[in-house]
Amino acid sequence: MQDSPKVRMPGAVILALVMVCGHALGYLFGGWALIDENRSKLEHGQDLLMPMAMAWCVALFLWGVAALQVACVVLARKRRYWVRVVLIVCLSFVALSMIVAFLGSLVGGVPSLPAFVIAGLDVAALWMVSGPSGHDYFSARGPASGVIPA
């Protein structure tokens, strides 16, 4: 099978991939923090955040999603269509989560500026990947305007 011609990755897609890397780091840290907090509570005789088996399942799920996101970032150069689909799904999930977090902070009476900013960046990254530049880049029949001579 022949690889698609080398095409420059649009800046919009690069920015979206940087966001995905940041979320992957957050997933890695979140899984570790969950297990660490549960162990700390167990050592001090306090109630756990969730049963330890469930905490490990959640942490393994988070680490799996992080690994999938890192794999997508690495494989984005190959211009595979499924990478775009996975990025759209992951960015949609995170954007929706951050919007809910911001709305929850509004209901709580303490608006969270970081949640608002990250939600906005996630929506922008989602638009970049699912928009024309992401579609053209990840399409095997993308425009030839950015073709780099071999």
Short mmCIF file of C-alpha atoms in Angstrom, two decimals:
data_model
loop_
_atom_site.label_atom_id
_atom_site.label_comp_id
_atom_site.label_asym_id
_atom_site.label_seq_id
_atom_site.Cartn_x
_atom_site.Cartn_y
_atom_site.Cartn_z
CA MET A 1 0.00 0.00 0.00
CA GLN A 2 1.40 3.36 -1.04
CA ASP A 3 1.49 6.21 1.45
CA SER A 4 -0.31 9.42 0.56
CA PRO A 5 1.87 12.27 -0.74
CA LYS A 6 3.56 14.43 1.86
CA VAL A 7 1.41 17.42 2.70
CA ARG A 8 2.12 20.17 5.17
CA MET A 9 -0.03 19.90 8.25
CA PRO A 10 -2.20 23.02 8.62
CA GLY A 11 -1.48 25.20 11.63
CA ALA A 12 -5.07 24.75 12.81
CA VAL A 13 -4.59 20.98 12.98
CA ILE A 14 -1.26 21.41 14.80
CA LEU A 15 -2.95 23.59 17.44
CA ALA A 16 -5.71 21.01 17.86
CA LEU A 17 -3.09 18.27 18.30
CA VAL A 18 -1.35 20.36 20.97
CA MET A 19 -4.69 20.58 22.80
CA VAL A 20 -5.11 16.81 22.53
CA CYS A 21 -1.62 16.29 24.00
CA GLY A 22 -2.57 18.55 26.91
CA HIS A 23 -5.72 16.53 27.53
CA ALA A 24 -3.75 13.28 27.36
CA LEU A 25 -1.45 14.60 30.09
CA GLY A 26 -4.53 15.54 32.11
CA TYR A 27 -5.94 12.03 31.74
CA LEU A 28 -2.63 10.52 32.87
CA PHE A 29 -2.49 12.79 35.90
CA GLY A 30 -6.19 12.27 36.68
CA GLY A 31 -5.85 8.48 36.78
CA TRP A 32 -2.77 8.71 38.98
CA ALA A 33 -4.42 11.27 41.30
CA LEU A 34 -7.51 9.09 41.73
CA ILE A 35 -5.49 6.04 42.76
CA ASP A 36 -3.20 8.10 44.98
CA GLU A 37 -6.08 9.82 46.76
CA ASN A 38 -7.88 6.52 47.32
CA ARG A 39 -4.71 4.95 48.77
CA SER A 40 -4.17 7.95 51.04
CA LYS A 41 -7.73 7.75 52.34
CA LEU A 42 -7.36 3.99 52.86
CA GLU A 43 -4.17 4.48 54.89
CA HIS A 44 -5.84 7.07 57.11
CA GLY A 45 -9.02 5.06 57.65
CA GLN A 46 -11.24 7.51 55.78
CA ASP A 47 -14.05 6.75 53.34
CA LEU A 48 -12.76 6.08 49.84
CA LEU A 49 -13.76 8.24 46.87
CA MET A 50 -14.98 5.02 45.25
CA PRO A 51 -14.24 1.33 45.78
CA MET A 52 -10.61 0.56 44.95
CA ALA A 53 -11.49 -1.84 42.11
CA MET A 54 -13.66 0.82 40.49
CA ALA A 55 -10.92 3.42 40.97
CA TRP A 56 -8.46 1.14 39.15
CA CYS A 57 -10.98 0.59 36.34
CA VAL A 58 -11.51 4.35 35.95
CA ALA A 59 -7.74 4.99 36.07
CA LEU A 60 -7.06 2.29 33.47
CA PHE A 61 -9.79 3.74 31.26
CA LEU A 62 -8.29 7.22 31.56
CA TRP A 63 -4.80 5.90 30.78
CA GLY A 64 -6.19 4.02 27.78
CA VAL A 65 -7.84 7.17 26.44
CA ALA A 66 -4.58 9.05 26.97
CA ALA A 67 -2.67 6.37 25.06
CA LEU A 68 -5.22 6.51 22.24
CA GLN A 69 -4.89 10.28 22.04
CA VAL A 70 -1.10 10.14 21.97
CA ALA A 71 -1.28 7.48 19.26
CA CYS A 72 -3.57 9.74 17.23
CA VAL A 73 -1.16 12.65 17.58
CA VAL A 74 1.75 10.46 16.48
CA LEU A 75 -0.21 8.94 13.57
CA ALA A 76 -1.65 12.27 12.40
CA ARG A 77 1.27 12.60 9.96
CA LYS A 78 0.02 9.47 8.15
CA ARG A 79 -3.25 11.31 7.34
CA ARG A 80 -5.46 8.38 8.31
CA TYR A 81 -9.17 9.19 8.29
CA TRP A 82 -9.87 7.23 11.49
CA VAL A 83 -7.44 9.50 13.37
CA ARG A 84 -9.65 12.47 12.54
CA VAL A 85 -12.75 10.60 13.73
CA VAL A 86 -11.11 9.63 17.04
CA LEU A 87 -9.90 13.22 17.55
CA ILE A 88 -13.40 14.56 16.90
CA VAL A 89 -14.94 12.12 19.40
CA CYS A 90 -12.32 12.85 22.09
CA LEU A 91 -12.49 16.63 21.62
CA SER A 92 -16.31 16.53 21.65
CA PHE A 93 -16.30 14.64 24.94
CA VAL A 94 -13.82 17.02 26.57
CA ALA A 95 -15.53 20.15 25.23
CA LEU A 96 -18.90 18.96 26.51
CA SER A 97 -17.37 18.06 29.88
CA MET A 98 -15.80 21.49 30.25
CA ILE A 99 -19.04 23.23 29.28
CA VAL A 100 -20.87 21.22 31.95
CA ALA A 101 -18.10 22.07 34.45
CA PHE A 102 -18.46 25.77 33.67
CA LEU A 103 -22.26 25.64 33.95
CA GLY A 104 -21.89 23.76 37.23
CA SER A 105 -19.60 26.49 38.53
CA LEU A 106 -22.17 29.10 37.52
CA VAL A 107 -24.92 27.22 39.39
CA GLY A 108 -22.61 26.99 42.40
CA GLY A 109 -22.20 30.76 42.36
CA VAL A 110 -18.46 30.74 41.65
CA PRO A 111 -17.88 31.04 37.89
CA SER A 112 -14.75 29.19 36.83
CA LEU A 113 -12.75 31.23 34.32
CA PRO A 114 -10.33 28.34 33.59
CA ALA A 115 -13.24 26.02 32.75
CA PHE A 116 -14.68 28.69 30.44
CA VAL A 117 -11.35 29.28 28.67
CA ILE A 118 -10.58 25.57 28.26
CA ALA A 119 -14.12 24.93 26.98
CA GLY A 120 -13.64 27.68 24.41
CA LEU A 121 -10.27 26.29 23.33
CA ASP A 122 -11.73 22.79 23.07
CA VAL A 123 -14.62 24.00 20.91
CA ALA A 124 -12.12 25.84 18.69
CA ALA A 125 -9.91 22.74 18.41
CA LEU A 126 -12.97 20.63 17.60
CA TRP A 127 -13.95 23.11 14.90
CA MET A 128 -10.41 23.01 13.47
CA VAL A 129 -10.29 19.21 13.25
CA SER A 130 -13.84 18.77 11.99
CA GLY A 131 -13.72 21.80 9.70
CA PRO A 132 -12.39 22.17 6.16
CA SER A 133 -8.69 22.26 7.07
CA GLY A 134 -8.94 19.06 9.10
CA HIS A 135 -11.07 17.36 6.47
CA ASP A 136 -8.71 18.33 3.65
CA TYR A 137 -5.64 17.24 5.60
CA PHE A 138 -6.96 13.88 6.77
CA SER A 139 -8.61 13.09 3.45
CA ALA A 140 -6.54 10.84 1.21
CA ARG A 141 -7.66 13.00 -1.71
CA GLY A 142 -6.81 16.35 -0.13
CA PRO A 143 -5.88 19.37 -2.19
CA ALA A 144 -2.50 19.29 -3.91
CA SER A 145 -1.69 22.91 -3.05
CA GLY A 146 0.42 21.94 -0.01
CA VAL A 147 2.24 18.99 -1.61
CA ILE A 148 5.92 18.86 -0.73
CA PRO A 149 8.15 17.52 -3.51
CA ALA A 150 9.79 14.21 -2.61
#
